[in-house]
Amino acid sequence: MNINDTSMPDASRTTGTSLEHASFPHLSAIEWEALHRLAAVSGDAVTKTPLSGGTEEQQRLAAQEFMARELADLRQRVSTPTQTKNKSDIVKLDVSTYSGAGEGRRHLNRWFCEVDIAIEARQLSTELARTRFLLSKLAGKAKEWALGKLVTDVFCFPTMASMKADLRLAFAPPQDESVQRSAFLALKHGRMSMLEYIQRARHLVSCITTHPVHMATQVHVFISGMSAGYQRFYLTRKTPPTLEEGFAVALREDYSVTASQAFDVSRAPVPEPERMEVDAIQQFGGRRVPMSSARPPTASSTRRPRPMRCYRCGKPGHRAAICRAPAPMQANATVAYDVAAPKTGDNR
């Protein structure tokens, strides 16, 4: 291949040499083109030296080294836009503030976990950005404490870990983990629901991070603190390996027991009394008309309505309870009259 080949016009103009590819049969077409690109980038003397006085291995090595550099540059150019694209995936999460005072303040372990999640979502990579973000979420006494330290020493918070450690020393209650450990070991189910009992156990375990309780001890404390019942009996027979698995089994068994108590399928339904025609009445035109006479019987009904007749006046269409006719006199009725007492001398 001639150096002045039309396939590589730029390289031929740059090198200005009359060397041809036929003079170097040990070089492949790809290696020869790589040498042309090397001459175009670095100059004519860089390629003329190995082609004129170098061995075949040196010529081939020069071409391969240049191709390796080209590949590395290409990979770097491809990876750079990917990092820029990831910055568009930033999620700004809301983080609660920490004041360091009050009975309702959050535990530092839980608040630090919330801050770490927000920092990861915002993709804050430098320690300065992380410490400033943590500082922005302080309030009250905690913020006054942090600003006071920054006024005296600008570099008092070099890393995120050191700032967390200083916050623990300043605002964490003394012997906090010992108190939380004692509360967890003495945890009892009591009158709490199963979900409340599980949440209480999870909260106490999350507060013990420096010297965590062994997993087997956690499971034992959780099962032994449960109230006597089917849930505890099931977990005692089949002890779960982790505390979270114990939580899942306890919730499932508690739901099964609650559902079985709410609906007993073995209990037969109690028969209800049927409505009588006397009670099935409605107001119609100022008179109470039985529903059986007001509505035509359905085709599925096996009972046929009987004609209603008043036993007081003998007329149909109403009952004796609402009849206004006078009661009939009996033919064989007897009338008893009071007999006058005989007169005596005392009655005169």
Short mmCIF file of C-alpha atoms in Angstrom, two decimals:
data_model
loop_
_atom_site.label_atom_id
_atom_site.label_comp_id
_atom_site.label_asym_id
_atom_site.label_seq_id
_atom_site.Cartn_x
_atom_site.Cartn_y
_atom_site.Cartn_z
CA MET A 1 0.00 0.00 0.00
CA ASN A 2 1.47 3.35 -1.05
CA ILE A 3 1.70 6.03 1.60
CA ASN A 4 -0.07 8.39 -0.84
CA ASP A 5 -3.12 6.10 -1.08
CA THR A 6 -6.42 7.90 -1.36
CA SER A 7 -7.81 6.01 1.62
CA MET A 8 -5.58 8.04 3.99
CA PRO A 9 -4.97 11.46 2.42
CA ASP A 10 -4.29 13.28 5.70
CA ALA A 11 -1.66 10.85 6.87
CA SER A 12 0.17 10.87 3.53
CA ARG A 13 0.37 14.63 3.46
CA THR A 14 1.67 14.74 7.02
CA THR A 15 4.36 12.10 6.74
CA GLY A 16 5.69 13.04 3.32
CA THR A 17 7.58 9.73 3.02
CA SER A 18 7.81 7.36 0.05
CA LEU A 19 7.73 4.20 2.13
CA GLU A 20 5.24 1.66 0.84
CA HIS A 21 3.33 -1.12 2.59
CA ALA A 22 4.86 -3.67 0.19
CA SER A 23 8.25 -3.04 1.81
CA PHE A 24 6.84 -4.18 5.20
CA PRO A 25 4.89 -7.37 4.52
CA HIS A 26 5.01 -8.38 8.19
CA LEU A 27 2.70 -5.47 9.10
CA SER A 28 -1.02 -5.98 8.64
CA ALA A 29 -3.22 -3.38 7.00
CA ILE A 30 -4.60 -2.30 10.41
CA GLU A 31 -1.10 -1.86 11.85
CA TRP A 32 0.03 0.08 8.77
CA GLU A 33 -2.93 2.45 9.08
CA ALA A 34 -2.18 2.86 12.78
CA LEU A 35 1.35 3.97 11.90
CA HIS A 36 -0.10 6.50 9.45
CA ARG A 37 -2.33 7.92 12.19
CA LEU A 38 0.65 8.01 14.55
CA ALA A 39 2.61 10.04 11.99
CA ALA A 40 -0.32 12.43 11.58
CA VAL A 41 -0.60 12.98 15.34
CA SER A 42 3.03 12.92 16.55
CA GLY A 43 5.04 13.82 13.45
CA ASP A 44 7.04 12.17 10.67
CA ALA A 45 10.13 11.40 12.74
CA VAL A 46 8.21 9.21 15.21
CA THR A 47 7.32 6.65 12.54
CA LYS A 48 10.39 7.04 10.32
CA THR A 49 12.75 5.85 13.06
CA PRO A 50 11.16 2.42 13.68
CA LEU A 51 10.41 1.89 9.98
CA SER A 52 13.97 2.70 8.89
CA GLY A 53 16.15 1.07 11.53
CA GLY A 54 13.84 -0.91 13.80
CA THR A 55 13.21 -4.62 13.79
CA GLU A 56 9.94 -6.18 12.71
CA GLU A 57 8.94 -6.72 16.34
CA GLN A 58 9.60 -3.05 17.20
CA GLN A 59 7.56 -1.86 14.22
CA ARG A 60 4.65 -4.09 15.17
CA LEU A 61 4.90 -3.04 18.84
CA ALA A 62 4.83 0.67 17.93
CA ALA A 63 1.63 0.20 15.94
CA GLN A 64 -0.04 -1.84 18.70
CA GLU A 65 0.87 0.64 21.44
CA PHE A 66 -0.67 3.48 19.45
CA MET A 67 -3.86 1.48 18.88
CA ALA A 68 -4.05 0.74 22.64
CA ARG A 69 -3.78 4.47 23.43
CA GLU A 70 -6.51 5.22 20.91
CA LEU A 71 -8.79 2.63 22.52
CA ALA A 72 -8.18 4.04 26.01
CA ASP A 73 -8.98 7.57 24.83
CA LEU A 74 -12.16 6.33 23.19
CA ARG A 75 -13.31 4.59 26.37
CA GLN A 76 -12.68 7.72 28.41
CA ARG A 77 -14.70 9.86 26.00
CA VAL A 78 -17.57 7.37 26.13
CA SER A 79 -17.62 7.10 29.94
CA THR A 80 -17.55 10.86 30.55
CA PRO A 81 -21.09 11.62 29.19
CA THR A 82 -22.47 8.75 31.29
CA GLN A 83 -21.34 10.40 34.51
CA THR A 84 -22.88 13.67 33.43
CA LYS A 85 -26.14 11.92 32.58
CA ASN A 86 -26.40 10.40 36.06
CA LYS A 87 -26.55 13.86 37.57
CA SER A 88 -29.98 14.29 36.03
CA ASP A 89 -31.23 11.46 38.26
CA ILE A 90 -30.82 13.51 41.45
CA VAL A 91 -33.74 13.12 43.87
CA LYS A 92 -34.25 15.77 46.56
CA LEU A 93 -35.74 14.08 49.62
CA ASP A 94 -37.14 15.94 52.60
CA VAL A 95 -35.25 15.39 55.84
CA SER A 96 -36.59 16.25 59.27
CA THR A 97 -34.53 18.65 61.37
CA TYR A 98 -32.78 17.69 64.59
CA SER A 99 -32.89 20.13 67.48
CA GLY A 100 -31.22 18.02 70.16
CA ALA A 101 -33.80 18.97 72.80
CA GLY A 102 -37.27 17.91 73.87
CA GLU A 103 -38.86 14.61 74.75
CA GLY A 104 -40.08 14.01 71.19
CA ARG A 105 -36.66 14.27 69.55
CA ARG A 106 -35.66 11.46 67.23
CA HIS A 107 -32.95 8.98 68.05
CA LEU A 108 -29.63 9.90 66.44
CA ASN A 109 -29.21 6.53 64.73
CA ARG A 110 -32.53 6.87 62.93
CA TRP A 111 -31.90 10.51 62.01
CA PHE A 112 -28.41 9.71 60.66
CA CYS A 113 -29.93 6.95 58.52
CA GLU A 114 -32.43 9.44 57.09
CA VAL A 115 -29.64 11.92 56.33
CA ASP A 116 -27.51 9.24 54.62
CA ILE A 117 -30.41 8.27 52.35
CA ALA A 118 -30.96 11.91 51.35
CA ILE A 119 -27.23 12.44 50.67
CA GLU A 120 -27.10 9.35 48.46
CA ALA A 121 -30.20 10.49 46.55
CA ARG A 122 -28.68 13.94 46.00
CA GLN A 123 -25.36 12.36 44.87
CA LEU A 124 -23.20 14.50 47.15
CA SER A 125 -19.68 13.11 46.67
CA THR A 126 -17.40 15.55 48.53
CA GLU A 127 -17.05 15.64 52.31
CA LEU A 128 -17.58 19.41 52.33
CA ALA A 129 -20.96 19.09 50.60
CA ARG A 130 -22.03 16.30 52.96
CA THR A 131 -21.09 18.16 56.14
CA ARG A 132 -22.80 21.34 54.92
CA PHE A 133 -25.95 19.38 54.11
CA LEU A 134 -25.95 17.86 57.60
CA LEU A 135 -25.43 21.32 59.08
CA SER A 136 -28.43 22.67 57.15
CA LYS A 137 -30.69 20.06 58.80
CA LEU A 138 -29.80 21.07 62.36
CA ALA A 139 -32.10 23.32 64.37
CA GLY A 140 -32.36 24.84 67.83
CA LYS A 141 -29.61 23.98 70.29
CA ALA A 142 -27.93 21.60 67.85
CA LYS A 143 -27.52 24.33 65.23
CA GLU A 144 -26.23 26.82 67.80
CA TRP A 145 -23.69 24.24 68.95
CA ALA A 146 -22.47 23.56 65.38
CA LEU A 147 -22.22 27.25 64.45
CA GLY A 148 -20.34 27.97 67.66
CA LYS A 149 -17.74 25.33 66.80
CA LEU A 150 -17.41 26.62 63.23
CA VAL A 151 -16.82 30.19 64.45
CA THR A 152 -13.89 29.10 66.60
CA ASP A 153 -12.52 26.54 64.13
CA VAL A 154 -13.49 26.47 60.46
CA PHE A 155 -12.04 22.99 60.00
CA CYS A 156 -13.73 21.44 63.04
CA PHE A 157 -15.85 19.14 60.83
CA PRO A 158 -13.42 17.72 58.24
CA THR A 159 -15.51 14.63 57.47
CA MET A 160 -19.05 13.42 57.85
CA ALA A 161 -18.00 10.71 60.31
CA SER A 162 -16.29 13.18 62.64
CA MET A 163 -19.35 15.45 62.65
CA LYS A 164 -21.61 12.51 63.55
CA ALA A 165 -19.26 11.50 66.36
CA ASP A 166 -19.27 15.05 67.78
CA LEU A 167 -23.07 15.14 67.63
CA ARG A 168 -23.27 11.87 69.57
CA LEU A 169 -20.94 13.19 72.26
CA ALA A 170 -22.89 16.43 72.58
CA PHE A 171 -26.54 15.31 72.41
CA ALA A 172 -26.79 11.54 72.88
CA PRO A 173 -28.00 10.67 76.41
CA PRO A 174 -25.33 9.17 78.68
CA GLN A 175 -25.19 5.38 78.57
CA ASP A 176 -27.93 5.45 75.95
CA GLU A 177 -27.12 2.05 74.47
CA SER A 178 -27.08 0.43 77.91
CA VAL A 179 -30.52 1.84 78.64
CA GLN A 180 -31.87 0.69 75.28
CA ARG A 181 -30.31 -2.75 75.75
CA SER A 182 -31.95 -3.16 79.16
CA ALA A 183 -35.30 -2.05 77.75
CA PHE A 184 -35.04 -4.58 74.92
CA LEU A 185 -34.10 -7.49 77.19
CA ALA A 186 -37.08 -6.67 79.45
CA LEU A 187 -39.53 -6.19 76.56
CA LYS A 188 -42.98 -7.76 77.08
CA HIS A 189 -45.99 -8.03 74.79
CA GLY A 190 -48.57 -7.02 77.38
CA ARG A 191 -51.66 -5.30 75.99
CA MET A 192 -49.96 -4.09 72.83
CA SER A 193 -51.10 -5.37 69.48
CA MET A 194 -48.77 -7.64 67.55
CA LEU A 195 -47.81 -4.84 65.15
CA GLU A 196 -47.07 -2.42 68.00
CA TYR A 197 -45.00 -5.07 69.78
CA ILE A 198 -42.96 -5.72 66.62
CA GLN A 199 -42.38 -2.01 66.01
CA ARG A 200 -41.23 -1.53 69.60
CA ALA A 201 -38.77 -4.42 69.31
CA ARG A 202 -37.42 -3.13 65.98
CA HIS A 203 -36.95 0.37 67.40
CA LEU A 204 -34.99 -0.86 70.41
CA VAL A 205 -32.75 -3.06 68.26
CA SER A 206 -31.99 -0.16 65.89
CA CYS A 207 -30.81 1.96 68.84
CA ILE A 208 -28.08 -0.57 69.71
CA THR A 209 -25.37 -0.22 67.04
CA THR A 210 -22.00 0.03 68.80
CA HIS A 211 -22.25 -3.40 70.43
CA PRO A 212 -25.33 -5.02 68.84
CA VAL A 213 -27.20 -7.86 70.51
CA HIS A 214 -26.54 -11.31 69.07
CA MET A 215 -29.18 -12.45 66.57
CA ALA A 216 -30.08 -15.59 68.52
CA THR A 217 -30.60 -13.47 71.65
CA GLN A 218 -32.81 -11.06 69.73
CA VAL A 219 -35.05 -13.88 68.53
CA HIS A 220 -35.21 -15.44 72.01
CA VAL A 221 -36.16 -12.14 73.68
CA PHE A 222 -38.85 -11.47 71.07
CA ILE A 223 -40.45 -14.93 71.42
CA SER A 224 -40.22 -15.10 75.22
CA GLY A 225 -41.78 -11.65 75.57
CA MET A 226 -44.87 -12.59 73.56
CA SER A 227 -48.14 -13.30 75.33
CA ALA A 228 -49.15 -16.95 75.65
CA GLY A 229 -51.08 -18.06 72.58
CA TYR A 230 -50.92 -19.83 69.27
CA GLN A 231 -48.41 -17.33 67.84
CA ARG A 232 -45.89 -17.99 70.61
CA PHE A 233 -46.51 -21.75 70.42
CA TYR A 234 -45.81 -21.76 66.67
CA LEU A 235 -42.60 -19.70 66.99
CA THR A 236 -41.40 -21.88 69.87
CA ARG A 237 -41.77 -25.03 67.77
CA LYS A 238 -40.07 -23.52 64.70
CA THR A 239 -37.54 -20.91 65.80
CA PRO A 240 -36.72 -18.47 62.95
CA PRO A 241 -33.02 -17.81 62.20
CA THR A 242 -33.36 -14.00 62.07
CA LEU A 243 -35.48 -11.43 63.85
CA GLU A 244 -37.10 -10.13 60.67
CA GLU A 245 -38.26 -13.63 59.75
CA GLY A 246 -39.72 -13.93 63.25
CA PHE A 247 -41.60 -10.67 62.71
CA ALA A 248 -43.05 -11.96 59.43
CA VAL A 249 -44.15 -15.29 60.95
CA ALA A 250 -45.70 -13.57 63.99
CA LEU A 251 -47.70 -11.18 61.81
CA ARG A 252 -48.93 -14.01 59.60
CA GLU A 253 -50.01 -16.19 62.50
CA ASP A 254 -51.63 -13.25 64.28
CA TYR A 255 -53.67 -12.49 61.19
CA SER A 256 -54.77 -16.13 60.94
CA VAL A 257 -55.87 -16.24 64.58
CA THR A 258 -57.73 -12.93 64.31
CA ALA A 259 -59.50 -14.03 61.14
CA SER A 260 -60.56 -17.36 62.67
CA GLN A 261 -61.97 -15.60 65.73
CA ALA A 262 -63.88 -13.07 63.65
CA PHE A 263 -65.63 -15.72 61.52
CA ASP A 264 -66.30 -19.21 62.88
CA VAL A 265 -67.17 -21.43 59.92
CA SER A 266 -68.05 -24.39 62.17
CA ARG A 267 -70.97 -22.54 63.78
CA ALA A 268 -74.32 -23.23 62.08
CA PRO A 269 -76.41 -20.20 61.14
CA VAL A 270 -79.26 -19.45 63.57
CA PRO A 271 -82.68 -19.59 61.85
CA GLU A 272 -84.58 -16.33 61.97
CA PRO A 273 -88.37 -16.16 62.47
CA GLU A 274 -90.47 -15.60 59.37
CA ARG A 275 -92.58 -12.54 59.05
CA MET A 276 -96.32 -13.02 59.59
CA GLU A 277 -99.05 -11.50 57.50
CA VAL A 278 -100.42 -9.66 60.49
CA ASP A 279 -97.15 -7.78 60.93
CA ALA A 280 -96.58 -7.09 57.22
CA ILE A 281 -98.76 -3.99 56.84
CA GLN A 282 -98.31 -0.62 55.21
CA GLN A 283 -100.02 2.75 55.34
CA PHE A 284 -102.35 3.18 52.36
CA GLY A 285 -105.08 5.82 52.01
CA GLY A 286 -105.50 6.34 55.72
CA ARG A 287 -106.07 2.63 56.24
CA ARG A 288 -103.63 -0.11 57.04
CA VAL A 289 -103.72 -2.59 54.21
CA PRO A 290 -101.83 -5.89 54.54
CA MET A 291 -98.90 -6.19 52.19
CA SER A 292 -100.09 -9.60 51.04
CA SER A 293 -103.32 -8.11 49.73
CA ALA A 294 -101.66 -4.96 48.35
CA ARG A 295 -99.01 -6.84 46.37
CA PRO A 296 -99.77 -9.58 43.89
CA PRO A 297 -98.15 -12.88 44.83
CA THR A 298 -95.00 -13.81 43.00
CA ALA A 299 -94.81 -16.83 40.77
CA SER A 300 -92.20 -18.48 42.98
CA SER A 301 -94.36 -18.21 46.10
CA THR A 302 -96.02 -21.49 47.11
CA ARG A 303 -98.36 -19.79 49.59
CA ARG A 304 -101.62 -18.40 48.27
CA PRO A 305 -103.12 -15.45 50.11
CA ARG A 306 -106.46 -16.23 51.74
CA PRO A 307 -109.29 -13.74 51.57
CA MET A 308 -109.40 -11.61 54.68
CA ARG A 309 -112.79 -11.42 56.45
CA CYS A 310 -113.71 -9.60 59.62
CA TYR A 311 -115.13 -11.96 62.22
CA ARG A 312 -116.85 -9.02 63.93
CA CYS A 313 -119.05 -7.69 61.13
CA GLY A 314 -118.59 -10.53 58.66
CA LYS A 315 -117.43 -8.28 55.80
CA PRO A 316 -114.27 -9.00 53.77
CA GLY A 317 -111.31 -6.66 53.22
CA HIS A 318 -110.35 -5.74 56.76
CA ARG A 319 -109.58 -7.17 60.17
CA ALA A 320 -111.60 -7.02 63.35
CA ALA A 321 -108.94 -4.92 65.05
CA ILE A 322 -109.74 -1.93 62.81
CA CYS A 323 -113.49 -2.60 62.38
CA ARG A 324 -115.79 0.26 63.46
CA ALA A 325 -119.01 -1.77 63.53
CA PRO A 326 -120.57 -2.43 66.94
CA ALA A 327 -119.96 -5.80 68.44
CA PRO A 328 -122.87 -8.22 67.77
CA MET A 329 -125.04 -9.26 70.71
CA GLN A 330 -125.23 -12.93 71.54
CA ALA A 331 -128.67 -14.53 71.21
CA ASN A 332 -128.42 -16.58 74.39
CA ALA A 333 -127.02 -13.84 76.52
CA THR A 334 -128.41 -13.60 80.05
CA VAL A 335 -128.82 -10.41 82.03
CA ALA A 336 -128.38 -10.49 85.76
CA TYR A 337 -130.29 -7.94 87.83
CA ASP A 338 -129.45 -6.97 91.36
CA VAL A 339 -132.07 -8.21 93.90
CA ALA A 340 -133.20 -5.58 96.38
CA ALA A 341 -132.50 -6.36 99.98
CA PRO A 342 -135.56 -6.72 102.26
CA LYS A 343 -136.42 -3.69 104.31
CA THR A 344 -136.01 -3.89 108.00
CA GLY A 345 -136.65 -1.55 110.79
CA ASP A 346 -133.11 -0.32 110.71
CA ASN A 347 -133.40 0.77 107.06
CA ARG A 348 -136.44 2.95 107.51
#
